[in-house]
Coordinates of C-alpha atoms in Angstrom, one line a residue:
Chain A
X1 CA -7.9 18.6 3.4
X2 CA -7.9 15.1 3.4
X3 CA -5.5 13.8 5.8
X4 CA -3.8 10.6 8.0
X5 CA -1.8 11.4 10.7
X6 CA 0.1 8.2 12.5
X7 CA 1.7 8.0 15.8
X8 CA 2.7 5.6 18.5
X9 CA 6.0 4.5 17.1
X10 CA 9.1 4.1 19.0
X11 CA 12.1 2.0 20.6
X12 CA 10.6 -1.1 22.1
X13 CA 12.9 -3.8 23.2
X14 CA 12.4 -7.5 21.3
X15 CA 9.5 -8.8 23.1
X16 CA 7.5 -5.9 24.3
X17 CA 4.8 -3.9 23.2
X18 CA 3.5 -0.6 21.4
X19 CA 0.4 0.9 20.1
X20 CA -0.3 2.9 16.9
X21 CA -2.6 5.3 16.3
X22 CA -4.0 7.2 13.2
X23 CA -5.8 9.8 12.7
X24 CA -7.9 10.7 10.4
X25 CA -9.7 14.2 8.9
X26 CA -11.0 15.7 6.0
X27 CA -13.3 13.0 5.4
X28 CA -16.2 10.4 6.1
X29 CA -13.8 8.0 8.3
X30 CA -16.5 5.5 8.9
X31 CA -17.1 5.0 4.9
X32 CA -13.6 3.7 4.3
X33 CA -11.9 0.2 4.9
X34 CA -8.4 1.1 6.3
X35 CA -5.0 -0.6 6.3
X36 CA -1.3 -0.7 8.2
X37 CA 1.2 -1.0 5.5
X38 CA 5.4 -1.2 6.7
X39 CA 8.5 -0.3 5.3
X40 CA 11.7 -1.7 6.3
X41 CA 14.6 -0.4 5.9
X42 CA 15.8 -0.1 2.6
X43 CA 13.0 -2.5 1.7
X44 CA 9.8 -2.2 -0.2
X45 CA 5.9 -2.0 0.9
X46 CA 3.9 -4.8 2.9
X47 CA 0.8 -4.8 4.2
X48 CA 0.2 -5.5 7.3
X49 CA -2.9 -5.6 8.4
X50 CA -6.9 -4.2 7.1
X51 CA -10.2 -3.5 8.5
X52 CA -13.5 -3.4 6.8
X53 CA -15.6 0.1 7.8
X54 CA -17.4 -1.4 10.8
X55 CA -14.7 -3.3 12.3
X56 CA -16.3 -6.4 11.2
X57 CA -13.5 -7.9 9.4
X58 CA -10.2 -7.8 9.7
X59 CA -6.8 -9.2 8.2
X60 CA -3.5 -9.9 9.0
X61 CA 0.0 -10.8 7.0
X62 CA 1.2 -14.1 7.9
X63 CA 4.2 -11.9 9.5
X64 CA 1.9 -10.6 11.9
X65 CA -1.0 -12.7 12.5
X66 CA -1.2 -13.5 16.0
X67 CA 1.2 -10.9 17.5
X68 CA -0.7 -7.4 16.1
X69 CA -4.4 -6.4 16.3
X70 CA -6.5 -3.7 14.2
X71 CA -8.9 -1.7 15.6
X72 CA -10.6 1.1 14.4
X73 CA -13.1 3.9 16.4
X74 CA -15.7 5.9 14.2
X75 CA -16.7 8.1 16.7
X76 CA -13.2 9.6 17.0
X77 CA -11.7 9.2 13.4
X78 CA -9.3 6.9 14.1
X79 CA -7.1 3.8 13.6
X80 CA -5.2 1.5 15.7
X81 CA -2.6 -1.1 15.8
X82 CA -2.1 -3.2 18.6
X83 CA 1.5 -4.9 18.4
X84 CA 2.5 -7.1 20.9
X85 CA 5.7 -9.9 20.8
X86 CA 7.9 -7.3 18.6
X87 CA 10.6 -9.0 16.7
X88 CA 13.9 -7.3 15.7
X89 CA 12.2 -7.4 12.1
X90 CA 8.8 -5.6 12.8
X91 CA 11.1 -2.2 12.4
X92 CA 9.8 -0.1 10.0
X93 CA 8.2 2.8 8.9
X94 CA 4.6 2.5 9.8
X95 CA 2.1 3.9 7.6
X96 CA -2.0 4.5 7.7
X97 CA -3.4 4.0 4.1
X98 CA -7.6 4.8 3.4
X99 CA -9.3 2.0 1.4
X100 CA -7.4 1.2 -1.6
X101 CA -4.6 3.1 -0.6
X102 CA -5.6 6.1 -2.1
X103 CA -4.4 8.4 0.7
X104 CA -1.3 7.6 2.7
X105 CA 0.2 9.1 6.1
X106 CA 3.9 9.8 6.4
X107 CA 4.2 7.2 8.9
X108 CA 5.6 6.5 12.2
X109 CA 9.0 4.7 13.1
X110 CA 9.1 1.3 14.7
X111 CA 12.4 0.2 16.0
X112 CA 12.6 -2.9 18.2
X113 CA 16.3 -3.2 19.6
X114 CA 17.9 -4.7 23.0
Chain B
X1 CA -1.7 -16.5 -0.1
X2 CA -1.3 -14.5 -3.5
X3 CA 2.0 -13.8 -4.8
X4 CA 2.8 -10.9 -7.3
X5 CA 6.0 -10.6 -8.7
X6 CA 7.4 -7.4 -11.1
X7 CA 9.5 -7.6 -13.8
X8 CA 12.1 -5.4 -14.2
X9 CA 13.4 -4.7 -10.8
X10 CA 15.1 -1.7 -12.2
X11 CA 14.9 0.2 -15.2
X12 CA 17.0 3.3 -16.8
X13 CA 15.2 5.6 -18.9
X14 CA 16.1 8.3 -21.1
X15 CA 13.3 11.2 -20.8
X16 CA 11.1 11.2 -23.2
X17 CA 11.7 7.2 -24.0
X18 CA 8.5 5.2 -23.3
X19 CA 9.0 2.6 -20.3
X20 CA 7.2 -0.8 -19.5
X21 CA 6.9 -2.5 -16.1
X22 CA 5.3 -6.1 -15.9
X23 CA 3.5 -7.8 -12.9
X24 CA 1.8 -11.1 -12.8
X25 CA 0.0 -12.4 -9.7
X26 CA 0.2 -16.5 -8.8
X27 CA -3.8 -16.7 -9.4
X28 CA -6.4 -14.8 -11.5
X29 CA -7.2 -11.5 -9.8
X30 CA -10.7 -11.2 -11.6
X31 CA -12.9 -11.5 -8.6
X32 CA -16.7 -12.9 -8.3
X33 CA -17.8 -9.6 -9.0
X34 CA -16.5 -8.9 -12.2
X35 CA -14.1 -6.6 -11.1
X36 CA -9.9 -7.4 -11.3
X37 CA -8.8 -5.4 -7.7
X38 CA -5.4 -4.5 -9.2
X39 CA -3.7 -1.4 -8.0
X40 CA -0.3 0.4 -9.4
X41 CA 1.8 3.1 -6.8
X42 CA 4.2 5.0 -6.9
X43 CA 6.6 6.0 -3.9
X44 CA 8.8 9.0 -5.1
X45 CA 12.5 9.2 -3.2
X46 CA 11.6 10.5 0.5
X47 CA 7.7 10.4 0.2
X48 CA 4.7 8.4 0.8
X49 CA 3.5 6.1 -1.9
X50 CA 0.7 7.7 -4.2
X51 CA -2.0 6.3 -6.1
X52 CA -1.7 5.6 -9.9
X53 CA -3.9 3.1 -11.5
X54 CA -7.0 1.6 -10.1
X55 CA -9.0 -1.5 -11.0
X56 CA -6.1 -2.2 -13.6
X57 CA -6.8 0.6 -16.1
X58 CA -8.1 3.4 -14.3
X59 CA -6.2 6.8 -13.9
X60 CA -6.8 8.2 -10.5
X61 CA -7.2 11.8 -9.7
X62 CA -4.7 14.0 -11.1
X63 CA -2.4 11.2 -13.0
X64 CA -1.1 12.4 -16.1
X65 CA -2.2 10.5 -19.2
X66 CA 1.6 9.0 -20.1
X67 CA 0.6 6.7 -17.3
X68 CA -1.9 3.8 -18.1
X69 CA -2.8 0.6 -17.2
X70 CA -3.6 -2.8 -19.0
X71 CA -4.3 -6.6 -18.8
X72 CA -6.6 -8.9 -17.0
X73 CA -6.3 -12.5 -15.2
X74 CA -2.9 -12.9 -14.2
X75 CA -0.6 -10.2 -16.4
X76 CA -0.7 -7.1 -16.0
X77 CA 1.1 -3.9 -17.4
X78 CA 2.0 0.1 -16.5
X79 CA 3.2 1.6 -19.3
X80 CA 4.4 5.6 -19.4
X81 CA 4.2 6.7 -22.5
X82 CA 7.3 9.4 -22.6
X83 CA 9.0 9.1 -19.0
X84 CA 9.8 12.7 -17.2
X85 CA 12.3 13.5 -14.7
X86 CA 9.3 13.4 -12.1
X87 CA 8.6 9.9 -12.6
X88 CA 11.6 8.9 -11.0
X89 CA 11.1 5.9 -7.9
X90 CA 9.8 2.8 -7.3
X91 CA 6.4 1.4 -8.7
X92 CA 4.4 -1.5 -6.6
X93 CA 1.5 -3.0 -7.9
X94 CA -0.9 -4.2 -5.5
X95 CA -3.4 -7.1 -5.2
X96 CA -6.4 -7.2 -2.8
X97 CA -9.8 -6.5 -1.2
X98 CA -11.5 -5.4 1.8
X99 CA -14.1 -8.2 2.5
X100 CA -11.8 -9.4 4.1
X101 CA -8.7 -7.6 4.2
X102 CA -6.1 -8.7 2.7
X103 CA -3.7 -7.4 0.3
X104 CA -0.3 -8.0 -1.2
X105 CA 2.3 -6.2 -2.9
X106 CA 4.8 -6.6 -5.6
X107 CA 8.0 -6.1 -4.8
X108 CA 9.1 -3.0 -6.5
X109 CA 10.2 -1.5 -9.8
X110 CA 13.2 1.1 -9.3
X111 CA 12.8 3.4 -12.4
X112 CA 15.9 6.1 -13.0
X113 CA 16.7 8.6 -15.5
X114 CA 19.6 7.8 -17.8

Protein backbone atom coordinates (compact mmCIF):
# COMPACT_ATOMS: atom_id res chain seq x y z
CA UNK A 1 0.00 0.00 0.00
CA UNK A 2 1.08 3.20 -0.90
CA UNK A 3 1.63 5.30 2.01
CA UNK A 4 3.10 8.78 3.80
CA UNK A 5 3.37 8.89 7.25
CA UNK A 6 4.42 12.53 8.90
CA UNK A 7 5.76 13.22 12.19
CA UNK A 8 7.78 15.77 14.18
CA UNK A 9 5.00 18.15 15.04
CA UNK A 10 4.42 19.78 18.20
CA UNK A 11 4.26 22.84 20.70
CA UNK A 12 7.32 25.00 20.05
CA UNK A 13 7.41 28.41 21.56
CA UNK A 14 7.68 31.61 18.85
CA UNK A 15 11.21 31.52 17.98
CA UNK A 16 12.36 28.05 18.32
CA UNK A 17 12.70 25.04 16.33
CA UNK A 18 11.23 21.64 15.06
CA UNK A 19 11.81 18.98 12.61
CA UNK A 20 9.50 16.99 10.36
CA UNK A 21 9.73 13.91 9.12
CA UNK A 22 7.89 11.63 6.54
CA UNK A 23 7.94 8.54 5.71
CA UNK A 24 7.31 6.94 2.94
CA UNK A 25 6.38 3.03 1.69
CA UNK A 26 4.70 1.18 -0.87
CA UNK A 27 6.64 2.67 -3.51
CA UNK A 28 9.86 3.85 -5.50
CA UNK A 29 10.61 6.94 -3.07
CA UNK A 30 13.51 8.13 -5.03
CA UNK A 31 11.30 8.42 -8.41
CA UNK A 32 9.13 11.09 -7.00
CA UNK A 33 9.55 14.92 -6.39
CA UNK A 34 7.97 15.59 -2.87
CA UNK A 35 6.32 18.54 -1.25
CA UNK A 36 5.27 20.08 2.46
CA UNK A 37 1.81 21.50 2.05
CA UNK A 38 0.02 23.37 5.51
CA UNK A 39 -3.18 23.92 6.74
CA UNK A 40 -4.20 26.51 9.14
CA UNK A 41 -6.71 26.56 11.09
CA UNK A 42 -9.90 26.87 9.48
CA UNK A 43 -7.89 27.91 6.49
CA UNK A 44 -7.28 26.35 3.15
CA UNK A 45 -4.02 24.49 1.45
CA UNK A 46 -0.46 26.19 0.92
CA UNK A 47 2.43 24.84 -0.20
CA UNK A 48 5.17 25.13 1.50
CA UNK A 49 8.00 23.90 0.26
CA UNK A 50 9.25 20.91 -2.80
CA UNK A 51 12.06 18.89 -3.73
CA UNK A 52 13.06 17.46 -7.03
CA UNK A 53 13.97 13.37 -6.71
CA UNK A 54 17.67 13.87 -6.09
CA UNK A 55 17.62 16.66 -3.80
CA UNK A 56 18.88 18.90 -6.49
CA UNK A 57 16.30 21.50 -6.32
CA UNK A 58 14.31 22.73 -3.96
CA UNK A 59 11.58 25.51 -3.32
CA UNK A 60 10.21 27.46 -0.84
CA UNK A 61 6.83 29.81 -0.27
CA UNK A 62 7.77 33.30 0.23
CA UNK A 63 6.19 32.54 3.88
CA UNK A 64 8.90 30.28 4.53
CA UNK A 65 11.89 31.03 2.54
CA UNK A 66 14.75 31.50 4.77
CA UNK A 67 13.35 30.07 8.04
CA UNK A 68 12.50 26.13 6.75
CA UNK A 69 14.73 23.65 4.86
CA UNK A 70 13.74 20.45 2.72
CA UNK A 71 15.64 17.60 2.72
CA UNK A 72 14.94 14.39 1.48
CA UNK A 73 17.07 10.66 2.14
CA UNK A 74 16.59 7.90 -0.57
CA UNK A 75 18.25 5.38 1.14
CA UNK A 76 15.72 5.52 4.05
CA UNK A 77 12.40 6.58 2.31
CA UNK A 78 12.04 9.70 3.71
CA UNK A 79 11.22 13.39 3.90
CA UNK A 80 12.20 16.26 6.03
CA UNK A 81 11.42 19.67 7.05
CA UNK A 82 13.76 21.71 8.87
CA UNK A 83 11.86 24.75 10.45
CA UNK A 84 13.67 27.08 12.35
CA UNK A 85 12.46 30.97 13.57
CA UNK A 86 8.64 29.66 14.10
CA UNK A 87 6.12 32.38 14.01
CA UNK A 88 2.79 32.22 15.84
CA UNK A 89 1.35 31.75 12.11
CA UNK A 90 3.48 28.58 10.92
CA UNK A 91 0.62 26.52 13.05
CA UNK A 92 -0.85 24.17 11.06
CA UNK A 93 -1.50 20.87 10.03
CA UNK A 94 1.51 19.60 8.26
CA UNK A 95 1.17 17.42 5.47
CA UNK A 96 3.66 15.12 3.07
CA UNK A 97 2.26 15.08 -0.58
CA UNK A 98 4.26 12.59 -3.49
CA UNK A 99 4.85 14.50 -6.76
CA UNK A 100 1.77 16.09 -7.99
CA UNK A 101 0.09 15.57 -5.00
CA UNK A 102 -1.28 12.46 -5.90
CA UNK A 103 -0.86 10.74 -2.43
CA UNK A 104 -1.28 12.74 0.77
CA UNK A 105 -0.26 11.93 4.57
CA UNK A 106 -2.73 12.86 7.37
CA UNK A 107 -0.35 15.23 8.60
CA UNK A 108 1.28 16.35 11.70
CA UNK A 109 0.27 19.40 14.04
CA UNK A 110 2.36 22.44 14.40
CA UNK A 111 1.46 24.84 17.08
CA UNK A 112 3.92 27.62 18.00
CA UNK A 113 2.58 29.43 21.28
CA UNK A 114 4.33 31.33 24.33
CA UNK B 1 4.89 34.57 -7.99
CA UNK B 2 1.60 32.93 -9.71
CA UNK B 3 -1.62 33.73 -8.31
CA UNK B 4 -4.86 31.59 -8.82
CA UNK B 5 -7.98 32.64 -7.72
CA UNK B 6 -11.59 30.42 -7.70
CA UNK B 7 -14.72 31.56 -8.32
CA UNK B 8 -17.38 30.68 -6.41
CA UNK B 9 -16.09 30.44 -2.95
CA UNK B 10 -19.11 28.57 -2.02
CA UNK B 11 -21.71 26.84 -3.78
CA UNK B 12 -25.12 24.96 -2.86
CA UNK B 13 -26.19 22.13 -4.83
CA UNK B 14 -29.11 20.15 -5.14
CA UNK B 15 -28.09 16.35 -5.95
CA UNK B 16 -28.35 15.45 -9.09
CA UNK B 17 -28.00 19.38 -10.34
CA UNK B 18 -24.72 19.85 -12.42
CA UNK B 19 -22.18 22.34 -10.64
CA UNK B 20 -19.31 24.66 -12.12
CA UNK B 21 -16.31 25.91 -10.31
CA UNK B 22 -13.90 28.50 -12.14
CA UNK B 23 -10.16 29.20 -11.58
CA UNK B 24 -7.92 31.49 -13.45
CA UNK B 25 -4.19 31.87 -12.79
CA UNK B 26 -2.40 35.56 -13.11
CA UNK B 27 -0.14 34.12 -16.10
CA UNK B 28 -0.51 31.36 -18.72
CA UNK B 29 0.13 27.99 -17.22
CA UNK B 30 1.03 26.31 -20.65
CA UNK B 31 4.57 25.54 -19.93
CA UNK B 32 7.78 25.25 -22.52
CA UNK B 33 6.93 21.83 -22.83
CA UNK B 34 3.62 21.78 -24.16
CA UNK B 35 2.11 20.65 -21.19
CA UNK B 36 -0.48 23.16 -18.89
CA UNK B 37 0.59 21.68 -15.06
CA UNK B 38 -2.84 22.37 -13.70
CA UNK B 39 -4.23 20.23 -10.90
CA UNK B 40 -7.95 20.03 -9.29
CA UNK B 41 -8.34 18.45 -5.37
CA UNK B 42 -10.55 17.65 -3.35
CA UNK B 43 -10.39 17.77 0.59
CA UNK B 44 -13.62 15.99 1.96
CA UNK B 45 -14.76 17.24 5.70
CA UNK B 46 -12.05 15.53 8.13
CA UNK B 47 -9.67 14.06 5.40
CA UNK B 48 -6.71 14.64 3.40
CA UNK B 49 -7.07 16.26 0.09
CA UNK B 50 -7.29 13.67 -2.90
CA UNK B 51 -6.47 13.91 -6.42
CA UNK B 52 -9.06 14.80 -9.13
CA UNK B 53 -7.89 16.16 -12.34
CA UNK B 54 -4.45 16.17 -13.71
CA UNK B 55 -2.81 18.23 -16.49
CA UNK B 56 -6.27 20.16 -16.72
CA UNK B 57 -8.40 17.39 -18.20
CA UNK B 58 -7.21 14.25 -17.01
CA UNK B 59 -9.33 11.93 -14.58
CA UNK B 60 -7.02 10.30 -12.13
CA UNK B 61 -7.38 6.81 -10.84
CA UNK B 62 -10.59 5.96 -9.67
CA UNK B 63 -12.55 9.50 -10.25
CA UNK B 64 -15.91 9.10 -11.33
CA UNK B 65 -16.73 10.38 -14.85
CA UNK B 66 -19.32 13.36 -13.49
CA UNK B 67 -16.00 15.02 -12.76
CA UNK B 68 -13.99 16.63 -15.67
CA UNK B 69 -11.79 19.14 -16.46
CA UNK B 70 -11.44 21.90 -19.17
CA UNK B 71 -9.54 25.02 -20.52
CA UNK B 72 -6.11 26.11 -21.33
CA UNK B 73 -3.89 29.45 -20.79
CA UNK B 74 -5.24 31.24 -18.00
CA UNK B 75 -9.16 29.83 -17.35
CA UNK B 76 -9.79 26.88 -16.30
CA UNK B 77 -12.95 24.82 -15.27
CA UNK B 78 -14.23 21.58 -12.97
CA UNK B 79 -17.43 20.75 -13.86
CA UNK B 80 -19.55 17.69 -12.12
CA UNK B 81 -21.88 16.63 -14.17
CA UNK B 82 -24.85 15.50 -11.48
CA UNK B 83 -23.40 16.38 -7.87
CA UNK B 84 -23.84 13.43 -5.18
CA UNK B 85 -23.95 13.69 -1.50
CA UNK B 86 -20.21 12.39 -1.54
CA UNK B 87 -18.93 15.27 -3.31
CA UNK B 88 -19.44 17.45 -0.54
CA UNK B 89 -16.01 19.82 0.55
CA UNK B 90 -13.78 22.10 -0.70
CA UNK B 91 -12.08 22.01 -4.19
CA UNK B 92 -8.40 23.66 -4.75
CA UNK B 93 -6.93 23.90 -7.95
CA UNK B 94 -3.30 23.89 -8.08
CA UNK B 95 -0.62 25.47 -10.22
CA UNK B 96 3.01 24.20 -10.48
CA UNK B 97 6.15 22.12 -11.30
CA UNK B 98 8.95 20.30 -9.88
CA UNK B 99 12.00 21.70 -11.81
CA UNK B 100 11.99 23.73 -9.54
CA UNK B 101 9.50 23.34 -6.91
CA UNK B 102 7.17 25.54 -6.71
CA UNK B 103 3.49 25.41 -6.54
CA UNK B 104 0.44 27.47 -5.67
CA UNK B 105 -3.00 26.94 -4.67
CA UNK B 106 -6.29 28.40 -5.16
CA UNK B 107 -7.97 29.32 -2.39
CA UNK B 108 -10.87 27.02 -2.13
CA UNK B 109 -14.35 26.24 -3.42
CA UNK B 110 -16.81 25.13 -0.41
CA UNK B 111 -19.43 22.96 -2.25
CA UNK B 112 -22.67 21.80 0.01
CA UNK B 113 -25.72 19.90 -0.61
CA UNK B 114 -28.97 21.95 -0.66
Amino acid sequence: EVQLVESGGGVVRPGGSLRLSCAASGFTFDDYGMSWVRQAPGKGLEWVSGINWNGGSTGYADSVKGRFTISRDNAKNSLYLQMNSLRAEDTALYHCARGYMDVWGKGTTVTVSS
Amino acid sequence: DIVMTQTPLSLSVTPGQPASISCKSSQSLLHSDGKTYLYWYLQKPGQSPQLLIYEVSSRFSGVPDRFSGSGSGTDFTLKISRVEAEDVGVYYCMQGIHLPPLFTFGPGTKVDIK
